[in-house]
Structure formats: C-alpha cells, structure tokens
C-alpha cells in the first residue's frame, strides 16, 4: 500500500498492479513526512490494523507524544474492505510526500529492504 500526502490519494498495489485506489483524508495539522510501516496484525475487534514503523520522524527525532503519521490517515470503507482482503502480517505501507504518478514508481523488482 502506498499513500501520498501531496496527492491525498492512497492505493493498494499488488504485483505492480493497482488493485484499489481512493482519496486519502489526513487528520490534524503538519506534514506527514516519509515513512515505511509493516503490518503487524489486523485487529478485528478495534476494526483496524496495527502497524510497526521501520523509519523515524524527520531529522531522526523519536515520535514521543506525537500521533503517529499512520494514525492520521483515513480512507472510505469500500477501500478498507478491499484492502483487508489483501493484507497480511508483513505487508508494507509506504507513506510519501511524493505524488502517486507512474513516473515515480519503480520497476517490478523494487525492494523496500533486504
């Protein structure tokens, strides 16, 4: 999954194909910066997903009492239902300030980390 704060769009990409896409609602003030999250688990009771950050805030500052960027994101229910069918523990979500344009995407052999 990749979310763009500049486009205010979020998309689910699987095997280089866009499976679902919708508008992104960002709660609160301030930039989201660039982050990478990994899905730890889906929480049916809380109707949400638990994410682990594998990046740091801008300039390496810890989050402290701030709301995590991923917790500020909202999308419509139809998109979320579709996403839940494709998500599993270990699924990455990239949060970027870059636009979601085909020219900014990588090839199929893109590696987030190794």
JSON list of C-alpha atoms in Angstrom, two decimals:
[
{"chain": "A", "resi": 1, "resn": "UNK", "atom": "CA", "xyz": [0.00, 0.00, 0.00]},
{"chain": "A", "resi": 2, "resn": "UNK", "atom": "CA", "xyz": [1.26, 3.49, -0.77]},
{"chain": "A", "resi": 3, "resn": "UNK", "atom": "CA", "xyz": [-0.20, 6.78, 0.43]},
{"chain": "A", "resi": 4, "resn": "UNK", "atom": "CA", "xyz": [0.71, 10.22, -0.90]},
{"chain": "A", "resi": 5, "resn": "UNK", "atom": "CA", "xyz": [0.18, 13.27, 1.26]},
{"chain": "A", "resi": 6, "resn": "UNK", "atom": "CA", "xyz": [0.74, 15.58, -1.74]},
{"chain": "A", "resi": 7, "resn": "UNK", "atom": "CA", "xyz": [-1.94, 13.89, -3.88]},
{"chain": "A", "resi": 8, "resn": "UNK", "atom": "CA", "xyz": [-4.16, 12.98, -0.92]},
{"chain": "A", "resi": 9, "resn": "UNK", "atom": "CA", "xyz": [-4.54, 9.53, -2.53]},
{"chain": "A", "resi": 10, "resn": "UNK", "atom": "CA", "xyz": [-3.91, 6.01, -1.26]},
{"chain": "A", "resi": 11, "resn": "UNK", "atom": "CA", "xyz": [-3.54, 2.90, -3.39]},
{"chain": "A", "resi": 12, "resn": "UNK", "atom": "CA", "xyz": [-3.12, -0.80, -2.93]},
{"chain": "A", "resi": 13, "resn": "UNK", "atom": "CA", "xyz": [-0.56, -2.22, -5.35]},
{"chain": "A", "resi": 14, "resn": "UNK", "atom": "CA", "xyz": [-0.09, -5.96, -5.76]},
{"chain": "A", "resi": 15, "resn": "UNK", "atom": "CA", "xyz": [2.46, -7.42, -8.19]},
{"chain": "A", "resi": 16, "resn": "UNK", "atom": "CA", "xyz": [2.87, -3.94, -9.77]},
{"chain": "A", "resi": 17, "resn": "UNK", "atom": "CA", "xyz": [-0.88, -3.66, -10.49]},
{"chain": "A", "resi": 18, "resn": "UNK", "atom": "CA", "xyz": [-3.10, -1.09, -8.77]},
{"chain": "A", "resi": 19, "resn": "UNK", "atom": "CA", "xyz": [-5.81, -3.19, -7.07]},
{"chain": "A", "resi": 20, "resn": "UNK", "atom": "CA", "xyz": [-7.66, -0.34, -5.35]},
{"chain": "A", "resi": 21, "resn": "UNK", "atom": "CA", "xyz": [-7.32, 3.44, -5.04]},
{"chain": "A", "resi": 22, "resn": "UNK", "atom": "CA", "xyz": [-9.21, 6.19, -3.24]},
{"chain": "A", "resi": 23, "resn": "UNK", "atom": "CA", "xyz": [-8.98, 9.64, -1.68]},
{"chain": "A", "resi": 24, "resn": "UNK", "atom": "CA", "xyz": [-6.92, 9.98, 1.46]},
{"chain": "A", "resi": 25, "resn": "UNK", "atom": "CA", "xyz": [-8.13, 12.00, 4.43]},
{"chain": "A", "resi": 26, "resn": "UNK", "atom": "CA", "xyz": [-5.39, 13.28, 6.71]},
{"chain": "A", "resi": 27, "resn": "UNK", "atom": "CA", "xyz": [-6.40, 14.25, 10.24]},
{"chain": "A", "resi": 28, "resn": "UNK", "atom": "CA", "xyz": [-4.61, 17.02, 12.12]},
{"chain": "A", "resi": 29, "resn": "UNK", "atom": "CA", "xyz": [-2.05, 19.59, 11.14]},
{"chain": "A", "resi": 30, "resn": "UNK", "atom": "CA", "xyz": [1.50, 19.39, 9.89]},
{"chain": "A", "resi": 31, "resn": "UNK", "atom": "CA", "xyz": [3.35, 17.30, 7.32]},
{"chain": "A", "resi": 32, "resn": "UNK", "atom": "CA", "xyz": [3.33, 13.52, 7.37]},
{"chain": "A", "resi": 33, "resn": "UNK", "atom": "CA", "xyz": [6.89, 13.22, 6.03]},
{"chain": "A", "resi": 34, "resn": "UNK", "atom": "CA", "xyz": [8.09, 9.89, 4.54]},
{"chain": "A", "resi": 35, "resn": "UNK", "atom": "CA", "xyz": [7.60, 6.64, 6.47]},
{"chain": "A", "resi": 36, "resn": "UNK", "atom": "CA", "xyz": [7.56, 2.90, 5.95]},
{"chain": "A", "resi": 37, "resn": "UNK", "atom": "CA", "xyz": [5.28, 0.75, 8.10]},
{"chain": "A", "resi": 38, "resn": "UNK", "atom": "CA", "xyz": [4.88, -3.01, 8.31]},
{"chain": "A", "resi": 39, "resn": "UNK", "atom": "CA", "xyz": [1.54, -4.57, 9.19]},
{"chain": "A", "resi": 40, "resn": "UNK", "atom": "CA", "xyz": [1.85, -6.45, 12.47]},
{"chain": "A", "resi": 41, "resn": "UNK", "atom": "CA", "xyz": [-1.72, -7.70, 12.61]},
{"chain": "A", "resi": 42, "resn": "UNK", "atom": "CA", "xyz": [-5.28, -6.87, 11.74]},
{"chain": "A", "resi": 43, "resn": "UNK", "atom": "CA", "xyz": [-7.38, -6.14, 14.78]},
{"chain": "A", "resi": 44, "resn": "UNK", "atom": "CA", "xyz": [-10.97, -7.25, 14.13]},
{"chain": "A", "resi": 45, "resn": "UNK", "atom": "CA", "xyz": [-12.24, -6.01, 17.49]},
{"chain": "A", "resi": 46, "resn": "UNK", "atom": "CA", "xyz": [-10.84, -2.49, 17.04]},
{"chain": "A", "resi": 47, "resn": "UNK", "atom": "CA", "xyz": [-11.72, -2.55, 13.32]},
{"chain": "A", "resi": 48, "resn": "UNK", "atom": "CA", "xyz": [-8.22, -1.50, 12.46]},
{"chain": "A", "resi": 49, "resn": "UNK", "atom": "CA", "xyz": [-4.70, -2.58, 11.66]},
{"chain": "A", "resi": 50, "resn": "UNK", "atom": "CA", "xyz": [-1.66, -2.50, 13.91]},
{"chain": "A", "resi": 51, "resn": "UNK", "atom": "CA", "xyz": [1.46, -1.14, 12.23]},
{"chain": "A", "resi": 52, "resn": "UNK", "atom": "CA", "xyz": [5.13, -1.13, 13.18]},
{"chain": "A", "resi": 53, "resn": "UNK", "atom": "CA", "xyz": [7.21, 1.84, 12.00]},
{"chain": "A", "resi": 54, "resn": "UNK", "atom": "CA", "xyz": [10.53, 0.90, 10.47]},
{"chain": "A", "resi": 55, "resn": "UNK", "atom": "CA", "xyz": [11.54, 4.52, 9.90]},
{"chain": "A", "resi": 56, "resn": "UNK", "atom": "CA", "xyz": [12.00, 7.60, 12.04]},
{"chain": "A", "resi": 57, "resn": "UNK", "atom": "CA", "xyz": [10.41, 11.02, 12.11]},
{"chain": "A", "resi": 58, "resn": "UNK", "atom": "CA", "xyz": [12.12, 13.82, 10.20]},
{"chain": "A", "resi": 59, "resn": "UNK", "atom": "CA", "xyz": [15.68, 14.53, 11.32]},
{"chain": "A", "resi": 60, "resn": "UNK", "atom": "CA", "xyz": [15.73, 11.30, 13.32]},
{"chain": "A", "resi": 61, "resn": "UNK", "atom": "CA", "xyz": [13.56, 12.64, 16.14]},
{"chain": "A", "resi": 62, "resn": "UNK", "atom": "CA", "xyz": [11.54, 9.99, 18.00]},
{"chain": "A", "resi": 63, "resn": "UNK", "atom": "CA", "xyz": [7.75, 10.19, 17.93]},
{"chain": "A", "resi": 64, "resn": "UNK", "atom": "CA", "xyz": [7.40, 10.90, 21.64]},
{"chain": "A", "resi": 65, "resn": "UNK", "atom": "CA", "xyz": [3.86, 12.04, 22.48]},
{"chain": "A", "resi": 66, "resn": "UNK", "atom": "CA", "xyz": [3.01, 12.88, 18.86]},
{"chain": "A", "resi": 67, "resn": "UNK", "atom": "CA", "xyz": [0.32, 10.98, 16.98]},
{"chain": "A", "resi": 68, "resn": "UNK", "atom": "CA", "xyz": [1.94, 8.54, 14.55]},
{"chain": "A", "resi": 69, "resn": "UNK", "atom": "CA", "xyz": [1.53, 9.55, 10.92]},
{"chain": "A", "resi": 70, "resn": "UNK", "atom": "CA", "xyz": [-0.26, 6.28, 10.07]},
{"chain": "A", "resi": 71, "resn": "UNK", "atom": "CA", "xyz": [-2.86, 7.00, 12.76]},
{"chain": "A", "resi": 72, "resn": "UNK", "atom": "CA", "xyz": [-3.75, 10.27, 11.00]},
{"chain": "A", "resi": 73, "resn": "UNK", "atom": "CA", "xyz": [-4.84, 8.52, 7.78]},
{"chain": "A", "resi": 74, "resn": "UNK", "atom": "CA", "xyz": [-8.45, 7.82, 6.82]},
{"chain": "A", "resi": 75, "resn": "UNK", "atom": "CA", "xyz": [-10.00, 6.25, 3.71]},
{"chain": "A", "resi": 76, "resn": "UNK", "atom": "CA", "xyz": [-13.50, 5.25, 2.68]},
{"chain": "A", "resi": 77, "resn": "UNK", "atom": "CA", "xyz": [-15.00, 1.96, 3.89]},
{"chain": "A", "resi": 78, "resn": "UNK", "atom": "CA", "xyz": [-15.19, 0.36, 0.43]},
{"chain": "A", "resi": 79, "resn": "UNK", "atom": "CA", "xyz": [-11.42, 0.80, 0.02]},
{"chain": "A", "resi": 80, "resn": "UNK", "atom": "CA", "xyz": [-10.73, -0.51, 3.52]},
{"chain": "A", "resi": 81, "resn": "UNK", "atom": "CA", "xyz": [-12.82, -3.63, 2.96]},
{"chain": "A", "resi": 82, "resn": "UNK", "atom": "CA", "xyz": [-10.93, -4.36, -0.25]},
{"chain": "A", "resi": 83, "resn": "UNK", "atom": "CA", "xyz": [-7.58, -3.74, 1.45]},
{"chain": "A", "resi": 84, "resn": "UNK", "atom": "CA", "xyz": [-8.39, -6.11, 4.31]},
{"chain": "A", "resi": 85, "resn": "UNK", "atom": "CA", "xyz": [-8.77, -8.98, 1.82]},
{"chain": "A", "resi": 86, "resn": "UNK", "atom": "CA", "xyz": [-5.24, -8.40, 0.51]},
{"chain": "A", "resi": 87, "resn": "UNK", "atom": "CA", "xyz": [-3.37, -7.54, 3.71]},
{"chain": "A", "resi": 88, "resn": "UNK", "atom": "CA", "xyz": [-1.40, -9.97, 5.84]},
{"chain": "A", "resi": 89, "resn": "UNK", "atom": "CA", "xyz": [1.26, -9.60, 8.55]},
{"chain": "A", "resi": 90, "resn": "UNK", "atom": "CA", "xyz": [4.42, -8.25, 6.97]},
{"chain": "A", "resi": 91, "resn": "UNK", "atom": "CA", "xyz": [2.62, -6.20, 4.31]},
{"chain": "A", "resi": 92, "resn": "UNK", "atom": "CA", "xyz": [4.38, -2.83, 3.87]},
{"chain": "A", "resi": 93, "resn": "UNK", "atom": "CA", "xyz": [2.74, 0.58, 3.69]},
{"chain": "A", "resi": 94, "resn": "UNK", "atom": "CA", "xyz": [4.74, 3.46, 2.33]},
{"chain": "A", "resi": 95, "resn": "UNK", "atom": "CA", "xyz": [3.74, 6.99, 3.27]},
{"chain": "A", "resi": 96, "resn": "UNK", "atom": "CA", "xyz": [5.32, 9.57, 0.98]},
{"chain": "A", "resi": 97, "resn": "UNK", "atom": "CA", "xyz": [5.19, 13.26, 0.21]},
{"chain": "A", "resi": 98, "resn": "UNK", "atom": "CA", "xyz": [5.85, 12.40, -3.47]},
{"chain": "A", "resi": 99, "resn": "UNK", "atom": "CA", "xyz": [2.95, 12.26, -5.93]},
{"chain": "A", "resi": 100, "resn": "UNK", "atom": "CA", "xyz": [1.49, 8.88, -6.98]},
{"chain": "A", "resi": 101, "resn": "UNK", "atom": "CA", "xyz": [2.41, 9.25, -10.61]},
{"chain": "A", "resi": 102, "resn": "UNK", "atom": "CA", "xyz": [3.58, 6.34, -12.82]},
{"chain": "A", "resi": 103, "resn": "UNK", "atom": "CA", "xyz": [6.89, 8.17, -13.35]},
{"chain": "A", "resi": 104, "resn": "UNK", "atom": "CA", "xyz": [7.63, 7.96, -9.61]},
{"chain": "A", "resi": 105, "resn": "UNK", "atom": "CA", "xyz": [7.03, 4.20, -9.39]},
{"chain": "A", "resi": 106, "resn": "UNK", "atom": "CA", "xyz": [9.78, 1.64, -9.56]},
{"chain": "A", "resi": 107, "resn": "UNK", "atom": "CA", "xyz": [10.05, -1.48, -11.66]},
{"chain": "A", "resi": 108, "resn": "UNK", "atom": "CA", "xyz": [8.68, -4.87, -10.57]},
{"chain": "A", "resi": 109, "resn": "UNK", "atom": "CA", "xyz": [11.98, -5.77, -8.90]},
{"chain": "A", "resi": 110, "resn": "UNK", "atom": "CA", "xyz": [11.66, -2.95, -6.33]},
{"chain": "A", "resi": 111, "resn": "UNK", "atom": "CA", "xyz": [12.99, -3.94, -2.90]},
{"chain": "A", "resi": 112, "resn": "UNK", "atom": "CA", "xyz": [11.92, -1.96, 0.17]},
{"chain": "A", "resi": 113, "resn": "UNK", "atom": "CA", "xyz": [14.57, -3.54, 2.36]},
{"chain": "A", "resi": 114, "resn": "UNK", "atom": "CA", "xyz": [16.71, -6.64, 2.43]}
]
